[in-house]
Amino acid sequence: MLQLRVFNRLLQHFYWRTQESTKSLLPGFPSQLWGGYRSTWHRNKSSLPDVRERTLIAVKPDGVQRRLVGQIIHRFEQRGFKLVGLKMVQVSEDLLSQHYCELRAKPFYPSLLHYMTSGPVVVMVWEGPNVVQTSRKMVGHTNPTEAQAGTVRGDFSVHVSRNVVHASDSLEGAQREIQLWFQGKDLLNWECCDQGNMMED
Ligand code: DAT
Ligand code: MG
């Protein structure tokens, strides 16, 4: 059993080195795609979560207007996730219609578009093990009346039409949304100096 674990670790180490060296041969390739590729590999071949998993978090116009940006960033930093991209944007209807493409037929879609374009949005990419699923838990239920206290929506909102924050709902959704909102060059691969305190290298 121990031998199997050691072998697994060696295999991962070798794989990671190969990915890094291959990546340098393909400088134009969007870096977030590498994160996704590794995620799939890790989910299939190893029980260890992918430390490079990424998700898209956005503070919606109501959250920005209510000066909640700092508190929301604080929660993700406090949890131990790593910020790899951040910007403030006045979002276009075109981008939003792609972002919310699955909701186009919903009766609330026109008012959702109107609200999301009513002011600036602060959009971020966070990285860490299981960050997609954990972020959804931290953000809470879509409808704030159902959201648990301690979640962002459970602590800061009362109505589904003003639920403060967006979080990608799946690994595939996160990859799609990150590519929609960010260019690969705007996401930073940086080493956090205390990473060894947060997770096994
Ligand atoms: P989530 O944001 O939790 O992923 P979603 O993708 O189903 O939820 O919907 C996107 C946003 O649309 C949601 O954050 C708020 C808005 N919305 C959803 N259901 C709604 C409803 N019944 N009335 C008004 N707005 C709604
Ligand atoms: Mg959603």
PDB file of C-alpha atoms and ligand atoms in Angstrom:
ATOM      1  CA  MET A   1       0.000   0.000   0.000  1.00  0.00           C
ATOM      2  CA  LEU A   2       2.813   2.329   1.015  1.00  0.00           C
ATOM      3  CA  GLN A   3       4.700   1.403  -2.131  1.00  0.00           C
ATOM      4  CA  LEU A   4       1.629   2.219  -4.196  1.00  0.00           C
ATOM      5  CA  ARG A   5       1.359   5.684  -2.594  1.00  0.00           C
ATOM      6  CA  VAL A   6       5.044   6.394  -3.135  1.00  0.00           C
ATOM      7  CA  PHE A   7       4.712   5.259  -6.750  1.00  0.00           C
ATOM      8  CA  ASN A   8       1.643   7.497  -7.173  1.00  0.00           C
ATOM      9  CA  ARG A   9       3.524  10.518  -5.800  1.00  0.00           C
ATOM     10  CA  LEU A  10       6.475   9.853  -8.074  1.00  0.00           C
ATOM     11  CA  LEU A  11       4.136   9.541 -11.036  1.00  0.00           C
ATOM     12  CA  GLN A  12       2.452  12.852 -10.177  1.00  0.00           C
ATOM     13  CA  HIS A  13       5.823  14.540  -9.725  1.00  0.00           C
ATOM     14  CA  PHE A  14       6.997  13.287 -13.105  1.00  0.00           C
ATOM     15  CA  TYR A  15       3.699  14.292 -14.716  1.00  0.00           C
ATOM     16  CA  TRP A  16       3.858  17.808 -13.242  1.00  0.00           C
ATOM     17  CA  ARG A  17       7.456  18.273 -14.440  1.00  0.00           C
ATOM     18  CA  THR A  18       6.441  17.127 -17.924  1.00  0.00           C
ATOM     19  CA  GLN A  19       3.496  19.544 -17.941  1.00  0.00           C
ATOM     20  CA  GLU A  20       5.721  22.444 -16.851  1.00  0.00           C
ATOM     21  CA  SER A  21       8.368  21.756 -19.484  1.00  0.00           C
ATOM     22  CA  THR A  22       5.797  21.196 -22.236  1.00  0.00           C
ATOM     23  CA  LYS A  23       4.009  24.376 -21.181  1.00  0.00           C
ATOM     24  CA  SER A  24       7.163  26.408 -21.820  1.00  0.00           C
ATOM     25  CA  LEU A  25       7.132  25.067 -25.381  1.00  0.00           C
ATOM     26  CA  LEU A  26       3.616  26.415 -25.887  1.00  0.00           C
ATOM     27  CA  PRO A  27       3.734  29.979 -24.534  1.00  0.00           C
ATOM     28  CA  GLY A  28       0.615  31.053 -26.437  1.00  0.00           C
ATOM     29  CA  PHE A  29      -1.566  28.360 -24.950  1.00  0.00           C
ATOM     30  CA  PRO A  30      -4.024  29.787 -22.370  1.00  0.00           C
ATOM     31  CA  SER A  31      -2.722  28.853 -18.933  1.00  0.00           C
ATOM     32  CA  GLN A  32      -6.202  28.172 -17.517  1.00  0.00           C
ATOM     33  CA  LEU A  33      -6.543  25.292 -19.941  1.00  0.00           C
ATOM     34  CA  TRP A  34      -3.570  23.616 -18.294  1.00  0.00           C
ATOM     35  CA  GLY A  35      -5.319  23.884 -14.946  1.00  0.00           C
ATOM     36  CA  GLY A  36      -8.343  22.117 -16.414  1.00  0.00           C
ATOM     37  CA  TYR A  37      -6.280  19.404 -18.052  1.00  0.00           C
ATOM     38  CA  ARG A  38      -4.503  18.649 -14.805  1.00  0.00           C
ATOM     39  CA  SER A  39      -7.811  18.684 -12.958  1.00  0.00           C
ATOM     40  CA  THR A  40      -9.194  15.941 -15.155  1.00  0.00           C
ATOM     41  CA  TRP A  41      -6.046  13.888 -14.796  1.00  0.00           C
ATOM     42  CA  HIS A  42      -6.029  14.260 -11.027  1.00  0.00           C
ATOM     43  CA  ARG A  43      -9.671  13.398 -10.650  1.00  0.00           C
ATOM     44  CA  ASN A  44      -9.236  10.250 -12.696  1.00  0.00           C
ATOM     45  CA  LYS A  45      -5.836   9.032 -11.607  1.00  0.00           C
ATOM     46  CA  SER A  46      -5.354  10.188  -8.052  1.00  0.00           C
ATOM     47  CA  SER A  47      -7.274  10.814  -4.874  1.00  0.00           C
ATOM     48  CA  LEU A  48      -5.265  13.998  -4.259  1.00  0.00           C
ATOM     49  CA  PRO A  49      -7.166  17.159  -5.223  1.00  0.00           C
ATOM     50  CA  ASP A  50      -5.642  19.411  -7.850  1.00  0.00           C
ATOM     51  CA  VAL A  51      -3.958  22.343  -6.112  1.00  0.00           C
ATOM     52  CA  ARG A  52      -4.176  24.314  -9.390  1.00  0.00           C
ATOM     53  CA  GLU A  53      -7.958  24.055  -9.761  1.00  0.00           C
ATOM     54  CA  ARG A  54      -9.468  27.448 -10.578  1.00  0.00           C
ATOM     55  CA  THR A  55     -12.856  29.093 -10.318  1.00  0.00           C
ATOM     56  CA  LEU A  56     -14.474  32.374 -11.260  1.00  0.00           C
ATOM     57  CA  ILE A  57     -15.917  34.526  -8.496  1.00  0.00           C
ATOM     58  CA  ALA A  58     -17.607  37.854  -9.235  1.00  0.00           C
ATOM     59  CA  VAL A  59     -18.898  40.495  -6.863  1.00  0.00           C
ATOM     60  CA  LYS A  60     -22.072  41.658  -8.580  1.00  0.00           C
ATOM     61  CA  PRO A  61     -23.119  45.331  -8.889  1.00  0.00           C
ATOM     62  CA  ASP A  62     -25.106  45.255  -5.624  1.00  0.00           C
ATOM     63  CA  GLY A  63     -22.060  43.889  -3.761  1.00  0.00           C
ATOM     64  CA  VAL A  64     -19.794  46.576  -5.225  1.00  0.00           C
ATOM     65  CA  GLN A  65     -22.294  49.360  -4.438  1.00  0.00           C
ATOM     66  CA  ARG A  66     -22.624  48.100  -0.860  1.00  0.00           C
ATOM     67  CA  ARG A  67     -18.810  48.105  -0.416  1.00  0.00           C
ATOM     68  CA  LEU A  68     -18.672  44.344   0.193  1.00  0.00           C
ATOM     69  CA  VAL A  69     -15.717  43.649  -2.127  1.00  0.00           C
ATOM     70  CA  GLY A  70     -13.130  43.632   0.671  1.00  0.00           C
ATOM     71  CA  GLN A  71     -15.149  41.323   2.920  1.00  0.00           C
ATOM     72  CA  ILE A  72     -15.718  38.838   0.097  1.00  0.00           C
ATOM     73  CA  ILE A  73     -12.044  38.786  -0.885  1.00  0.00           C
ATOM     74  CA  HIS A  74     -11.166  38.382   2.790  1.00  0.00           C
ATOM     75  CA  ARG A  75     -13.235  35.205   3.058  1.00  0.00           C
ATOM     76  CA  PHE A  76     -11.414  33.531   0.181  1.00  0.00           C
ATOM     77  CA  GLU A  77      -8.002  34.628   1.440  1.00  0.00           C
ATOM     78  CA  GLN A  78      -8.842  33.481   4.942  1.00  0.00           C
ATOM     79  CA  ARG A  79      -9.883  30.076   3.669  1.00  0.00           C
ATOM     80  CA  GLY A  80      -6.453  29.706   2.061  1.00  0.00           C
ATOM     81  CA  PHE A  81      -7.232  30.069  -1.624  1.00  0.00           C
ATOM     82  CA  LYS A  82      -4.889  31.973  -3.925  1.00  0.00           C
ATOM     83  CA  LEU A  83      -5.971  34.976  -5.979  1.00  0.00           C
ATOM     84  CA  VAL A  84      -4.602  34.636  -9.524  1.00  0.00           C
ATOM     85  CA  GLY A  85      -6.699  37.229 -11.383  1.00  0.00           C
ATOM     86  CA  LEU A  86      -8.690  40.332 -10.470  1.00  0.00           C
ATOM     87  CA  LYS A  87     -10.334  43.209 -12.337  1.00  0.00           C
ATOM     88  CA  MET A  88     -13.216  45.667 -12.145  1.00  0.00           C
ATOM     89  CA  VAL A  89     -15.393  45.857 -15.241  1.00  0.00           C
ATOM     90  CA  GLN A  90     -18.500  47.530 -16.544  1.00  0.00           C
ATOM     91  CA  VAL A  91     -19.765  44.407 -18.217  1.00  0.00           C
ATOM     92  CA  SER A  92     -21.349  44.361 -21.685  1.00  0.00           C
ATOM     93  CA  GLU A  93     -24.665  42.693 -22.479  1.00  0.00           C
ATOM     94  CA  ASP A  94     -22.861  40.577 -25.031  1.00  0.00           C
ATOM     95  CA  LEU A  95     -20.481  39.070 -22.472  1.00  0.00           C
ATOM     96  CA  LEU A  96     -23.297  38.589 -19.974  1.00  0.00           C
ATOM     97  CA  SER A  97     -25.483  36.808 -22.483  1.00  0.00           C
ATOM     98  CA  GLN A  98     -22.629  34.342 -23.024  1.00  0.00           C
ATOM     99  CA  HIS A  99     -21.994  34.044 -19.300  1.00  0.00           C
ATOM    100  CA  TYR A 100     -25.661  33.331 -18.556  1.00  0.00           C
ATOM    101  CA  CYS A 101     -26.407  31.467 -21.834  1.00  0.00           C
ATOM    102  CA  GLU A 102     -28.213  28.671 -19.955  1.00  0.00           C
ATOM    103  CA  LEU A 103     -30.696  31.142 -18.463  1.00  0.00           C
ATOM    104  CA  ARG A 104     -31.819  32.898 -21.663  1.00  0.00           C
ATOM    105  CA  ALA A 105     -35.269  31.321 -21.599  1.00  0.00           C
ATOM    106  CA  LYS A 106     -35.937  32.179 -17.937  1.00  0.00           C
ATOM    107  CA  PRO A 107     -38.573  34.852 -17.203  1.00  0.00           C
ATOM    108  CA  PHE A 108     -36.147  36.749 -14.953  1.00  0.00           C
ATOM    109  CA  TYR A 109     -33.399  36.891 -17.641  1.00  0.00           C
ATOM    110  CA  PRO A 110     -34.119  40.481 -18.861  1.00  0.00           C
ATOM    111  CA  SER A 111     -34.062  41.872 -15.322  1.00  0.00           C
ATOM    112  CA  LEU A 112     -30.913  39.824 -14.544  1.00  0.00           C
ATOM    113  CA  LEU A 113     -29.176  41.429 -17.535  1.00  0.00           C
ATOM    114  CA  HIS A 114     -30.367  44.880 -16.518  1.00  0.00           C
ATOM    115  CA  TYR A 115     -29.127  44.440 -12.942  1.00  0.00           C
ATOM    116  CA  MET A 116     -25.776  42.944 -13.918  1.00  0.00           C
ATOM    117  CA  THR A 117     -25.059  45.862 -16.280  1.00  0.00           C
ATOM    118  CA  SER A 118     -26.257  48.509 -13.803  1.00  0.00           C
ATOM    119  CA  GLY A 119     -22.763  49.122 -12.389  1.00  0.00           C
ATOM    120  CA  PRO A 120     -19.256  47.709 -12.089  1.00  0.00           C
ATOM    121  CA  VAL A 121     -18.559  44.082 -11.277  1.00  0.00           C
ATOM    122  CA  VAL A 122     -15.366  42.861  -9.577  1.00  0.00           C
ATOM    123  CA  VAL A 123     -14.370  39.590 -11.154  1.00  0.00           C
ATOM    124  CA  MET A 124     -11.707  37.261  -9.810  1.00  0.00           C
ATOM    125  CA  VAL A 125     -10.075  33.905 -10.375  1.00  0.00           C
ATOM    126  CA  TRP A 126      -9.237  31.903  -7.259  1.00  0.00           C
ATOM    127  CA  GLU A 127      -7.052  28.821  -7.163  1.00  0.00           C
ATOM    128  CA  GLY A 128      -6.712  25.878  -4.798  1.00  0.00           C
ATOM    129  CA  PRO A 129      -7.737  22.304  -4.065  1.00  0.00           C
ATOM    130  CA  ASN A 130     -11.432  21.734  -4.735  1.00  0.00           C
ATOM    131  CA  VAL A 131     -11.943  25.482  -5.085  1.00  0.00           C
ATOM    132  CA  VAL A 132     -15.007  25.169  -7.360  1.00  0.00           C
ATOM    133  CA  GLN A 133     -17.079  23.106  -4.956  1.00  0.00           C
ATOM    134  CA  THR A 134     -15.815  24.830  -1.821  1.00  0.00           C
ATOM    135  CA  SER A 135     -16.589  28.279  -3.266  1.00  0.00           C
ATOM    136  CA  ARG A 136     -20.161  27.243  -3.978  1.00  0.00           C
ATOM    137  CA  LYS A 137     -20.496  26.243  -0.316  1.00  0.00           C
ATOM    138  CA  MET A 138     -18.931  29.512   0.844  1.00  0.00           C
ATOM    139  CA  VAL A 139     -21.230  31.541  -1.418  1.00  0.00           C
ATOM    140  CA  GLY A 140     -24.375  29.669  -0.401  1.00  0.00           C
ATOM    141  CA  HIS A 141     -27.730  28.875  -1.983  1.00  0.00           C
ATOM    142  CA  THR A 142     -28.813  30.894  -5.044  1.00  0.00           C
ATOM    143  CA  ASN A 143     -31.850  32.110  -3.135  1.00  0.00           C
ATOM    144  CA  PRO A 144     -30.690  34.004  -0.031  1.00  0.00           C
ATOM    145  CA  THR A 145     -33.817  32.948   1.845  1.00  0.00           C
ATOM    146  CA  GLU A 146     -32.444  29.387   1.621  1.00  0.00           C
ATOM    147  CA  ALA A 147     -28.792  30.327   2.190  1.00  0.00           C
ATOM    148  CA  GLN A 148     -27.181  29.289   5.454  1.00  0.00           C
ATOM    149  CA  ALA A 149     -25.814  31.887   7.850  1.00  0.00           C
ATOM    150  CA  GLY A 150     -22.054  31.980   7.445  1.00  0.00           C
ATOM    151  CA  THR A 151     -22.258  31.908   3.650  1.00  0.00           C
ATOM    152  CA  VAL A 152     -21.809  35.131   1.665  1.00  0.00           C
ATOM    153  CA  ARG A 153     -25.406  35.135   0.464  1.00  0.00           C
ATOM    154  CA  GLY A 154     -26.681  33.991   3.852  1.00  0.00           C
ATOM    155  CA  ASP A 155     -24.893  36.863   5.582  1.00  0.00           C
ATOM    156  CA  PHE A 156     -25.332  39.709   3.116  1.00  0.00           C
ATOM    157  CA  SER A 157     -28.526  39.269   1.088  1.00  0.00           C
ATOM    158  CA  VAL A 158     -32.268  38.720   1.352  1.00  0.00           C
ATOM    159  CA  HIS A 159     -33.515  38.344  -2.252  1.00  0.00           C
ATOM    160  CA  VAL A 160     -32.531  36.146  -5.210  1.00  0.00           C
ATOM    161  CA  SER A 161     -32.469  39.135  -7.549  1.00  0.00           C
ATOM    162  CA  ARG A 162     -29.671  40.771  -5.496  1.00  0.00           C
ATOM    163  CA  ASN A 163     -27.553  37.901  -4.239  1.00  0.00           C
ATOM    164  CA  VAL A 164     -24.223  39.772  -4.174  1.00  0.00           C
ATOM    165  CA  VAL A 165     -21.866  37.256  -5.708  1.00  0.00           C
ATOM    166  CA  HIS A 166     -21.355  34.771  -8.533  1.00  0.00           C
ATOM    167  CA  ALA A 167     -19.421  31.490  -8.265  1.00  0.00           C
ATOM    168  CA  SER A 168     -18.870  28.940 -11.043  1.00  0.00           C
ATOM    169  CA  ASP A 169     -20.931  25.817 -10.443  1.00  0.00           C
ATOM    170  CA  SER A 170     -18.663  23.118 -11.956  1.00  0.00           C
ATOM    171  CA  LEU A 171     -15.126  22.536 -13.180  1.00  0.00           C
ATOM    172  CA  GLU A 172     -16.270  22.742 -16.795  1.00  0.00           C
ATOM    173  CA  GLY A 173     -18.329  25.880 -16.064  1.00  0.00           C
ATOM    174  CA  ALA A 174     -15.334  27.483 -14.347  1.00  0.00           C
ATOM    175  CA  GLN A 175     -13.073  26.848 -17.334  1.00  0.00           C
ATOM    176  CA  ARG A 176     -15.642  28.285 -19.732  1.00  0.00           C
ATOM    177  CA  GLU A 177     -16.280  31.376 -17.579  1.00  0.00           C
ATOM    178  CA  ILE A 178     -12.591  32.065 -16.894  1.00  0.00           C
ATOM    179  CA  GLN A 179     -11.891  32.089 -20.635  1.00  0.00           C
ATOM    180  CA  LEU A 180     -14.859  34.362 -21.187  1.00  0.00           C
ATOM    181  CA  TRP A 181     -13.834  36.984 -18.604  1.00  0.00           C
ATOM    182  CA  PHE A 182     -10.033  36.794 -18.690  1.00  0.00           C
ATOM    183  CA  GLN A 183      -7.237  36.494 -21.205  1.00  0.00           C
ATOM    184  CA  GLY A 184      -4.614  33.890 -20.307  1.00  0.00           C
ATOM    185  CA  LYS A 185      -1.952  36.591 -19.848  1.00  0.00           C
ATOM    186  CA  ASP A 186      -4.051  38.293 -17.138  1.00  0.00           C
ATOM    187  CA  LEU A 187      -3.898  35.251 -14.863  1.00  0.00           C
ATOM    188  CA  LEU A 188      -0.735  34.896 -12.805  1.00  0.00           C
ATOM    189  CA  ASN A 189       1.043  31.699 -11.858  1.00  0.00           C
ATOM    190  CA  TRP A 190       2.756  32.778  -8.664  1.00  0.00           C
ATOM    191  CA  GLU A 191       4.134  30.928  -5.679  1.00  0.00           C
ATOM    192  CA  CYS A 192       2.590  31.775  -2.333  1.00  0.00           C
ATOM    193  CA  CYS A 193       5.430  31.941   0.217  1.00  0.00           C
ATOM    194  CA  ASP A 194       3.459  30.093   2.912  1.00  0.00           C
ATOM    195  CA  GLN A 195       1.939  27.456   0.630  1.00  0.00           C
ATOM    196  CA  GLY A 196       3.692  24.710   2.586  1.00  0.00           C
ATOM    197  CA  ASN A 197       1.644  25.695   5.648  1.00  0.00           C
ATOM    198  CA  MET A 198      -1.616  25.315   3.744  1.00  0.00           C
ATOM    199  CA  MET A 199      -1.056  22.086   1.801  1.00  0.00           C
ATOM    200  CA  GLU A 200       1.406  19.336   1.040  1.00  0.00           C
ATOM    201  CA  ASP A 201       3.788  20.352  -1.774  1.00  0.00           C
TER     202      ASP A 201
HETATM  203  P1  DAT B   1     -26.230  30.702  -9.150  1.00  0.00           P
HETATM  204  O1  DAT B   1     -25.855  32.164  -9.245  1.00  0.00           O
HETATM  205  O2  DAT B   1     -26.371  30.267  -7.710  1.00  0.00           O
HETATM  206  O3  DAT B   1     -25.305  29.815  -9.924  1.00  0.00           O
HETATM  207  P2  DAT B   1     -28.150  30.393 -11.290  1.00  0.00           P
HETATM  208  O4  DAT B   1     -26.999  30.124 -12.180  1.00  0.00           O
HETATM  209  O5  DAT B   1     -29.300  29.443 -11.325  1.00  0.00           O
HETATM  210  O6  DAT B   1     -27.687  30.530  -9.771  1.00  0.00           O
HETATM  211  O7  DAT B   1     -28.747  31.829 -11.617  1.00  0.00           O
HETATM  212  C1  DAT B   1     -27.900  32.914 -11.933  1.00  0.00           C
HETATM  213  C2  DAT B   1     -28.420  34.151 -11.274  1.00  0.00           C
HETATM  214  O8  DAT B   1     -29.703  34.465 -11.790  1.00  0.00           O
HETATM  215  C3  DAT B   1     -28.629  34.034  -9.767  1.00  0.00           C
HETATM  216  O9  DAT B   1     -27.439  34.207  -9.041  1.00  0.00           O
HETATM  217  C4  DAT B   1     -29.608  35.116  -9.509  1.00  0.00           C
HETATM  218  C5  DAT B   1     -30.480  35.081 -10.760  1.00  0.00           C
HETATM  219  N1  DAT B   1     -31.693  34.284 -10.523  1.00  0.00           N
HETATM  220  C6  DAT B   1     -31.777  32.948 -10.445  1.00  0.00           C
HETATM  221  N2  DAT B   1     -33.038  32.555 -10.202  1.00  0.00           N
HETATM  222  C7  DAT B   1     -33.775  33.690 -10.144  1.00  0.00           C
HETATM  223  C8  DAT B   1     -35.138  33.982  -9.920  1.00  0.00           C
HETATM  224  N3  DAT B   1     -36.045  33.017  -9.714  1.00  0.00           N
HETATM  225  N4  DAT B   1     -35.524  35.286  -9.903  1.00  0.00           N
HETATM  226  C9  DAT B   1     -34.631  36.276 -10.120  1.00  0.00           C
HETATM  227  N5  DAT B   1     -33.322  36.086 -10.344  1.00  0.00           N
HETATM  228  C10 DAT B   1     -32.899  34.801 -10.351  1.00  0.00           C
HETATM  229 MG    MG B   2     -24.989  29.602 -11.965  1.00  0.00          MG
END
